[in-house]
Short mmCIF file of C-alpha atoms and ligand atoms in Angstrom, two decimals:
data_model
loop_
_atom_site.label_atom_id
_atom_site.label_comp_id
_atom_site.label_asym_id
_atom_site.label_seq_id
_atom_site.Cartn_x
_atom_site.Cartn_y
_atom_site.Cartn_z
CA MET A 14 -12.92 20.98 23.37
CA PRO A 15 -13.36 18.23 19.68
CA ALA A 16 -9.84 16.97 18.79
CA ASP A 17 -9.54 18.47 15.58
CA PRO A 18 -9.46 16.81 12.14
CA VAL A 19 -8.23 19.94 10.78
CA THR A 20 -4.85 21.36 13.54
CA ILE A 21 -4.15 17.53 13.78
CA ALA A 22 -3.13 17.15 10.07
CA ARG A 23 -2.50 20.14 9.48
CA GLU A 24 0.55 20.06 12.55
CA LEU A 25 1.83 16.92 10.37
CA ILE A 26 1.84 18.27 7.00
CA ARG A 27 4.42 21.04 8.49
CA CYS A 28 6.51 18.68 9.90
CA ARG A 29 8.99 17.20 6.46
CA SER A 30 7.84 13.57 6.51
CA VAL A 31 9.38 12.95 3.10
CA THR A 32 10.25 9.69 3.20
CA PRO A 33 12.41 7.89 5.10
CA GLU A 34 12.22 11.03 7.39
CA GLU A 35 10.57 11.20 11.04
CA GLY A 36 11.08 15.45 10.15
CA GLY A 37 8.88 15.12 13.70
CA ALA A 38 5.58 13.71 12.33
CA LEU A 39 5.43 10.96 14.78
CA THR A 40 7.13 12.59 17.44
CA TYR A 41 4.06 15.33 17.35
CA LEU A 42 1.13 12.44 17.16
CA GLN A 43 3.32 10.47 20.33
CA GLY A 44 2.37 13.81 22.14
CA LEU A 45 -1.17 14.13 21.09
CA LEU A 46 -2.10 10.44 21.79
CA THR A 47 0.32 10.47 25.10
CA GLN A 48 -1.33 13.61 26.68
CA ALA A 49 -4.59 12.46 26.27
CA GLY A 50 -3.81 8.44 27.87
CA PHE A 51 -2.64 6.09 25.34
CA GLU A 52 -0.22 4.12 26.61
CA THR A 53 2.82 4.77 23.69
CA HIS A 54 6.10 3.37 21.86
CA ARG A 55 8.95 3.57 19.51
CA ALA A 56 10.21 0.71 17.72
CA VAL A 57 13.39 1.85 15.19
CA PHE A 58 13.94 -1.04 13.34
CA ALA A 59 16.74 -1.58 10.61
CA GLU A 60 18.58 -3.89 7.96
CA PRO A 61 22.00 -4.08 5.69
CA GLY A 62 21.42 -1.37 3.02
CA THR A 63 18.21 0.18 4.14
CA ALA A 64 17.44 3.46 6.10
CA ALA A 65 16.38 3.09 10.11
CA VAL A 66 13.19 4.25 9.99
CA ASP A 67 11.11 5.29 13.69
CA ASN A 68 7.71 3.57 14.13
CA LEU A 69 4.50 4.40 16.91
CA TYR A 70 2.34 2.40 18.60
CA ALA A 71 0.04 3.61 21.07
CA ARG A 72 -3.02 2.09 23.08
CA ALA A 73 -5.62 3.06 25.11
CA GLY A 74 -7.35 0.82 27.14
CA LYS A 75 -6.41 -2.95 28.24
CA ALA A 76 -9.10 -5.60 27.94
CA LYS A 77 -10.27 -6.99 24.59
CA PRO A 78 -11.14 -6.16 21.55
CA ASN A 79 -8.50 -4.38 20.34
CA LEU A 80 -9.47 -1.97 17.42
CA LEU A 81 -5.98 -0.93 15.55
CA PHE A 82 -5.84 1.05 13.28
CA ALA A 83 -3.11 2.22 11.07
CA GLY A 84 -1.03 4.33 8.60
CA HIS A 85 2.18 6.23 7.20
CA THR A 86 3.37 9.81 8.77
CA ASP A 87 5.77 9.32 5.53
CA VAL A 88 5.65 10.56 2.23
CA VAL A 89 6.60 11.24 -1.15
CA PRO A 90 8.85 14.22 -1.96
CA ALA A 91 6.61 17.44 -2.91
CA GLY A 92 8.96 17.97 -6.64
CA ASN A 93 9.01 20.55 -7.43
CA GLU A 94 8.38 22.42 -4.63
CA ALA A 95 7.57 25.76 -7.16
CA SER A 96 5.02 24.45 -9.14
CA TRP A 97 2.63 24.47 -6.17
CA SER A 98 -0.17 27.15 -5.43
CA HIS A 99 0.41 26.35 -2.30
CA PRO A 100 3.55 24.95 -0.26
CA PRO A 101 3.58 21.52 0.34
CA PHE A 102 4.90 21.90 3.85
CA ALA A 103 2.60 24.69 5.11
CA GLY A 104 -0.62 23.52 5.73
CA GLU A 105 -2.75 25.70 4.68
CA LEU A 106 -6.30 25.61 3.98
CA ALA A 107 -8.25 27.58 0.43
CA ASP A 108 -11.05 27.38 -1.10
CA GLY A 109 -12.08 25.13 1.32
CA LYS A 110 -8.91 22.61 0.96
CA LEU A 111 -5.86 21.89 3.22
CA TYR A 112 -3.21 21.67 1.18
CA GLY A 113 -0.03 20.37 1.11
CA ARG A 114 2.19 16.59 0.64
CA GLY A 115 0.62 13.83 2.29
CA ALA A 116 -2.74 15.61 3.27
CA VAL A 117 -5.29 12.87 1.64
CA ASP A 118 -1.96 9.98 1.67
CA MET A 119 -1.84 9.56 4.50
CA LYS A 120 -1.34 12.46 7.12
CA GLY A 121 -5.54 13.03 6.69
CA GLY A 122 -6.38 10.00 7.69
CA ILE A 123 -4.47 9.53 10.33
CA ALA A 124 -5.36 13.51 11.72
CA CYS A 125 -9.76 12.23 11.38
CA PHE A 126 -8.34 8.38 13.25
CA ALA A 127 -6.65 10.25 15.72
CA ALA A 128 -9.30 13.05 16.11
CA ALA A 129 -11.92 10.52 16.96
CA ALA A 130 -10.64 8.14 19.16
CA LEU A 131 -9.47 10.85 21.06
CA ASP A 132 -13.29 12.15 21.45
CA TYR A 133 -14.07 9.03 22.04
CA LEU A 134 -11.80 8.87 25.14
CA GLY A 135 -13.53 11.64 25.89
CA ALA A 136 -16.85 10.68 25.76
CA LYS A 137 -15.97 7.76 28.15
CA GLY A 138 -13.52 9.60 30.48
CA GLY A 139 -10.58 8.18 29.39
CA GLU A 140 -11.44 4.56 29.74
CA PRO A 141 -12.56 2.78 26.70
CA LYS A 142 -14.94 0.01 26.16
CA GLY A 143 -12.39 -2.70 25.31
CA SER A 144 -9.18 -0.53 23.38
CA ILE A 145 -8.25 1.51 20.84
CA SER A 146 -4.25 1.19 19.18
CA LEU A 147 -2.44 3.41 16.56
CA LEU A 148 0.04 1.98 14.05
CA VAL A 149 2.19 4.42 12.41
CA THR A 150 5.05 3.88 10.55
CA GLY A 151 7.55 5.89 8.63
CA ASP A 152 8.53 3.29 6.07
CA GLU A 153 5.50 2.78 3.99
CA GLU A 154 5.89 4.67 0.63
CA SER A 155 9.73 3.35 -0.20
CA VAL A 156 10.26 -0.14 0.39
CA ALA A 157 8.44 -1.23 3.24
CA VAL A 158 10.77 -2.95 5.34
CA ASN A 159 10.68 -1.54 8.90
CA GLY A 160 7.76 0.07 8.72
CA THR A 161 4.70 -2.31 9.60
CA VAL A 162 6.04 -5.67 8.60
CA LYS A 163 8.59 -5.25 11.59
CA LEU A 164 6.26 -3.00 13.57
CA LEU A 165 3.71 -5.66 13.90
CA LYS A 166 5.84 -8.47 14.64
CA TRP A 167 7.66 -6.30 17.71
CA ALA A 168 4.13 -6.08 18.92
CA ALA A 169 2.97 -9.02 19.26
CA GLU A 170 6.52 -10.32 20.52
CA HIS A 171 4.84 -7.89 23.71
CA GLY A 172 1.45 -9.20 24.01
CA GLU A 173 -0.76 -7.04 21.51
CA ARG A 174 -3.32 -8.55 19.95
CA PHE A 175 -5.59 -7.11 16.88
CA ASP A 176 -9.19 -8.53 16.78
CA HIS A 177 -9.67 -5.57 13.43
CA CYS A 178 -8.23 -2.86 11.51
CA ILE A 179 -8.71 0.11 9.33
CA LEU A 180 -6.08 1.27 7.75
CA GLY A 181 -6.23 5.42 6.57
CA GLU A 182 -5.03 4.92 2.91
CA PRO A 183 -7.32 6.82 0.67
CA SER A 184 -9.71 4.89 -0.65
CA ASN A 185 -12.23 6.89 -2.03
CA VAL A 186 -12.22 7.09 -5.33
CA GLU A 187 -14.76 10.24 -6.38
CA ILE A 188 -16.01 11.04 -3.61
CA LEU A 189 -16.55 10.36 0.53
CA GLY A 190 -17.73 6.56 1.09
CA ASP A 191 -17.80 5.56 -2.59
CA THR A 192 -15.30 3.08 -1.30
CA ILE A 193 -14.15 -0.01 1.23
CA LYS A 194 -10.72 -2.08 -0.07
CA ALA A 195 -11.27 -5.18 1.18
CA GLY A 196 -7.92 -6.79 -0.31
CA ARG A 197 -4.87 -6.31 -3.05
CA ARG A 198 -3.32 -8.17 -5.43
CA GLY A 199 -0.36 -9.84 -4.93
CA SER A 200 2.42 -8.33 -7.43
CA LEU A 201 5.73 -10.07 -8.66
CA ASN A 202 8.45 -8.39 -10.85
CA GLY A 203 10.29 -11.00 -13.22
CA THR A 204 13.38 -11.50 -16.02
CA LEU A 205 12.81 -13.08 -19.33
CA ILE A 206 16.88 -14.18 -20.58
CA VAL A 207 16.88 -15.54 -24.02
CA THR A 208 20.43 -16.56 -24.43
CA GLY A 209 21.45 -16.69 -28.43
CA ARG A 210 24.82 -16.52 -30.64
CA GLN A 211 26.06 -12.97 -31.24
CA GLY A 212 27.62 -13.08 -34.87
CA HIS A 213 27.73 -10.91 -37.88
CA VAL A 214 24.35 -9.31 -39.20
CA ALA A 215 25.12 -10.47 -42.53
CA TYR A 216 25.67 -13.94 -41.46
CA PRO A 217 22.89 -14.95 -39.95
CA GLU A 218 23.46 -18.57 -39.86
CA ARG A 219 26.47 -18.59 -38.43
CA ALA A 220 24.77 -16.86 -35.42
CA GLU A 221 21.53 -17.13 -33.34
CA ASN A 222 19.95 -14.41 -32.81
CA PRO A 223 17.88 -14.22 -29.09
CA ILE A 224 15.96 -11.29 -30.00
CA ARG A 225 13.57 -13.81 -31.76
CA GLY A 226 13.27 -16.57 -29.15
CA LEU A 227 12.09 -13.57 -26.98
CA THR A 228 9.40 -12.53 -29.11
CA THR A 229 8.03 -16.37 -29.07
CA LEU A 230 8.39 -16.77 -25.82
CA MET A 231 7.13 -12.81 -24.85
CA THR A 232 3.69 -13.41 -26.64
CA ALA A 233 3.77 -17.09 -25.44
CA LEU A 234 3.70 -15.09 -21.68
CA ARG A 235 0.87 -12.35 -23.37
CA ALA A 236 -1.92 -15.17 -22.98
CA PRO A 237 -4.38 -14.79 -19.99
CA LEU A 238 -3.85 -15.80 -16.83
CA ASP A 239 -7.37 -16.50 -15.20
CA GLU A 240 -10.66 -14.69 -15.88
CA GLY A 241 -10.90 -13.04 -12.33
CA SER A 242 -12.34 -14.53 -9.37
CA GLU A 243 -14.95 -13.51 -6.63
CA HIS A 244 -13.33 -10.54 -4.93
CA PHE A 245 -10.50 -9.31 -7.52
CA ALA A 246 -10.61 -8.79 -11.75
CA PRO A 247 -8.20 -10.95 -13.72
CA SER A 248 -4.16 -10.63 -13.00
CA ASN A 249 -2.25 -9.51 -15.75
CA LEU A 250 1.54 -9.77 -16.76
CA GLU A 251 2.23 -6.31 -18.32
CA PHE A 252 6.26 -6.13 -20.23
CA THR A 253 7.77 -3.42 -18.27
CA SER A 254 11.51 -3.05 -20.90
CA VAL A 255 12.34 -4.57 -23.09
CA ASP A 256 16.96 -4.61 -22.92
CA VAL A 257 19.18 -5.05 -25.74
CA GLY A 258 21.89 -2.83 -25.28
CA ASN A 259 22.66 -3.14 -29.41
CA ALA A 260 24.65 -0.38 -30.39
CA THR A 261 25.90 -1.75 -33.11
CA VAL A 262 23.71 -2.11 -36.37
CA ASN A 263 25.82 -4.95 -38.23
CA LEU A 264 25.80 -6.98 -34.91
CA ILE A 265 22.73 -9.38 -34.34
CA PRO A 266 23.54 -10.30 -29.71
CA GLY A 267 23.99 -12.42 -27.69
CA GLU A 268 21.15 -12.12 -25.34
CA ALA A 269 17.94 -10.11 -25.11
CA ARG A 270 15.56 -9.59 -21.93
CA ALA A 271 12.41 -9.09 -20.92
CA ARG A 272 11.26 -7.90 -17.76
CA PHE A 273 7.43 -7.70 -16.78
CA ASN A 274 5.57 -7.19 -13.29
CA ILE A 275 2.61 -9.44 -12.72
CA ARG A 276 -0.42 -8.35 -10.71
CA TYR A 277 -1.82 -11.57 -9.33
CA ASN A 278 -5.29 -11.95 -8.18
CA ASP A 279 -6.76 -15.58 -5.22
CA ARG A 280 -6.29 -17.93 -8.15
CA HIS A 281 -2.84 -18.32 -7.10
CA SER A 282 0.04 -18.16 -4.88
CA GLN A 283 3.37 -16.71 -5.15
CA THR A 284 5.18 -20.83 -6.67
CA ALA A 285 1.65 -21.63 -8.83
CA LEU A 286 1.99 -18.51 -10.19
CA LYS A 287 5.93 -18.86 -11.33
CA THR A 288 5.46 -22.40 -11.92
CA LEU A 289 2.44 -21.40 -14.55
CA ILE A 290 4.56 -19.20 -16.24
CA GLU A 291 7.53 -21.60 -15.91
CA ARG A 292 5.68 -23.97 -17.73
CA ARG A 293 4.37 -21.66 -20.67
CA ALA A 294 7.62 -20.03 -21.58
CA GLU A 295 9.15 -23.88 -21.86
CA ALA A 296 6.06 -25.26 -24.17
CA ALA A 297 5.96 -21.81 -26.31
CA ALA A 298 10.46 -22.99 -26.63
CA ALA A 299 9.59 -26.23 -27.87
CA GLY A 300 13.25 -26.64 -27.13
CA HIS A 301 14.51 -24.02 -29.47
CA VAL A 302 15.08 -21.93 -27.79
CA ARG A 303 17.28 -21.64 -24.62
CA TYR A 304 15.84 -19.38 -21.91
CA ALA A 305 16.01 -18.45 -18.08
CA PHE A 306 14.26 -16.76 -15.61
CA GLU A 307 15.25 -14.01 -12.69
CA TRP A 308 12.61 -13.78 -10.21
CA GLN A 309 12.57 -11.06 -7.17
CA PRO A 310 11.83 -11.99 -4.02
CA SER A 311 8.82 -10.07 -3.46
CA ASN A 312 6.99 -9.68 -0.33
CA ALA A 313 3.35 -8.08 -2.37
CA ASP A 314 1.38 -11.50 -1.88
CA VAL A 315 -2.55 -11.46 -2.56
CA PHE A 316 -4.61 -11.18 0.12
CA VAL A 317 -8.48 -10.36 0.66
CA THR A 318 -11.08 -9.61 3.56
CA LYS A 319 -14.14 -11.73 3.35
CA PRO A 320 -17.20 -9.62 3.60
CA GLY A 321 -18.81 -10.62 7.49
CA PRO A 322 -19.90 -8.79 10.49
CA PHE A 323 -16.99 -6.44 10.38
CA THR A 324 -17.57 -4.89 6.84
CA GLU A 325 -21.36 -4.83 7.54
CA LEU A 326 -20.18 -2.51 10.80
CA ALA A 327 -17.95 -0.67 8.65
CA ILE A 328 -20.14 0.24 5.51
CA ALA A 329 -23.34 1.12 8.45
CA ALA A 330 -21.52 3.81 10.48
CA ILE A 331 -20.25 5.11 6.39
CA ALA A 332 -23.64 4.71 5.02
CA GLU A 333 -25.39 6.64 8.93
CA VAL A 334 -22.86 9.36 8.33
CA THR A 335 -22.31 9.47 3.91
CA GLY A 336 -25.97 8.35 2.89
CA ARG A 337 -23.77 6.38 0.44
CA LYS A 338 -23.36 2.39 0.73
CA PRO A 339 -19.75 1.76 -0.01
CA GLN A 340 -18.41 -0.80 -2.76
CA LEU A 341 -15.90 -3.33 -1.99
CA SER A 342 -13.36 -3.30 -4.54
CA THR A 343 -9.93 -4.31 -4.45
CA SER A 344 -8.23 -2.43 -7.21
CA GLY A 345 -4.78 -0.08 -7.44
CA GLY A 346 -1.18 -0.74 -5.63
CA THR A 347 -0.13 -2.50 -3.19
CA SER A 348 -0.41 -1.63 0.34
CA ASP A 349 0.80 -1.78 4.31
CA ALA A 350 -2.83 -3.92 4.44
CA ARG A 351 -0.86 -7.36 3.27
CA PHE A 352 1.46 -7.29 6.47
CA ILE A 353 -1.41 -6.37 8.62
CA THR A 354 -3.50 -9.32 7.02
CA ASP A 355 -1.23 -12.04 8.93
CA TYR A 356 -2.95 -10.56 12.06
CA CYS A 357 -6.18 -9.18 12.09
CA PRO A 358 -8.92 -8.72 9.30
CA VAL A 359 -8.14 -5.08 7.48
CA LEU A 360 -10.19 -2.84 5.98
CA GLU A 361 -8.85 0.15 4.35
CA PHE A 362 -10.74 3.63 3.90
CA GLY A 363 -9.74 7.05 4.40
CA LEU A 364 -10.32 10.54 2.09
CA VAL A 365 -10.52 11.05 -1.52
CA GLY A 366 -7.47 9.48 -3.49
CA GLN A 367 -7.52 11.79 -6.45
CA THR A 368 -4.87 14.07 -5.30
CA MET A 369 -2.67 11.49 -4.13
CA HIS A 370 1.06 11.95 -4.82
CA GLN A 371 0.67 15.07 -6.76
CA VAL A 372 1.32 18.69 -7.24
CA ASP A 373 -1.44 20.62 -5.02
CA GLU A 374 -2.38 17.23 -2.90
CA SER A 375 -5.43 18.65 -1.32
CA ALA A 376 -8.55 17.68 0.84
CA PRO A 377 -11.53 19.04 1.26
CA VAL A 378 -11.55 20.43 4.96
CA LYS A 379 -15.43 19.21 4.91
CA ASP A 380 -14.06 15.67 4.00
CA LEU A 381 -12.10 15.76 7.03
CA SER A 382 -14.67 16.21 9.20
CA THR A 383 -16.88 13.81 7.82
CA LEU A 384 -14.48 11.01 7.70
CA THR A 385 -13.45 11.56 11.47
CA ALA A 386 -16.87 11.18 11.91
CA ILE A 387 -17.13 7.41 10.27
CA TYR A 388 -14.15 6.76 12.22
CA ARG A 389 -15.57 8.16 14.87
CA ARG A 390 -18.75 6.45 13.93
CA ILE A 391 -17.20 2.84 13.98
CA ILE A 392 -16.01 3.03 17.09
CA GLU A 393 -18.59 3.64 18.75
CA LYS A 394 -21.06 0.75 17.30
CA TYR A 395 -17.76 -1.58 17.41
CA PHE A 396 -17.25 -1.48 21.07
CA GLY A 397 -21.14 -1.19 21.63
ZN1 ZN B 25 -0.71 5.74 2.06
#
């Protein structure tokens, strides 16, 4: 009997693996994969100030090349469960759709690549030509500290090598087969702090209003960062909060702050970007504004997987199954692909993302079988 992605997805949705809880999801997957002949490992990672997180690595075959499928079983909270038409952790089927938290992001995607791998192994009598591995974390939706980044390192230390990776995040925009994500922008958070001199609003000559300096610098920082690149849209700096904290009407405050986030493309490194921003502030301040920057540490660097044979293979598999030629995109937020790219080329392809993180998150049953067929085709072509 072929492995059924809908059954696997329903079982996974029924596990309450709200980040960072394991909720039984990895244990279920591990059982399924072990039964099919995978060698499986669990690894719990922890560090001070974060929750300990459970992770799973499974491999079938010992030979090269090793094709990796990656994903996460943790999900964002359901919010108000009463506002769902179908309970978020029941895995109910209705109107041709599978409902539940994680249906598209990304228990559905995991179910599809697990089903495809099981089906391929079945067809090869349990002896793949090369190896198929699954790397599944429970820490993607939260801080992403005790998940993929550490599991990859753990695997490397245990002699595991990966040749190519498909991350099953919901990459498609409107319809299954429309988009592969082939890179992600970097993300950097900073705070601009302007210091003035507090005083009475009626005697501005005795004070120094930091809000004036802050707005001057903010305007300077709003200038374009670049014009985009071959694979990316222009970088963008967005202010997210302006904070003075002054509740008094006749007081000139002593300090003003503005927080911002930068989504940056491959024209910048984090270091170069910080230098660029600091230089712009310096020029705008012209020696008259006292200011400082605080930069938050970021593990979200920009990366791009340049087109090549693996990308061509994935595009061809998608086209053969759906009749659509996917576009390569680098838009959207960050994902665990930013860690995988340090080990092997990675593409992201999964379900249609429209209902992710929403009430009534759901995936059409038809999409689950189509995505499984695409992954199956990718595996077939990969091992030729
Ligand atoms: Zn996700």
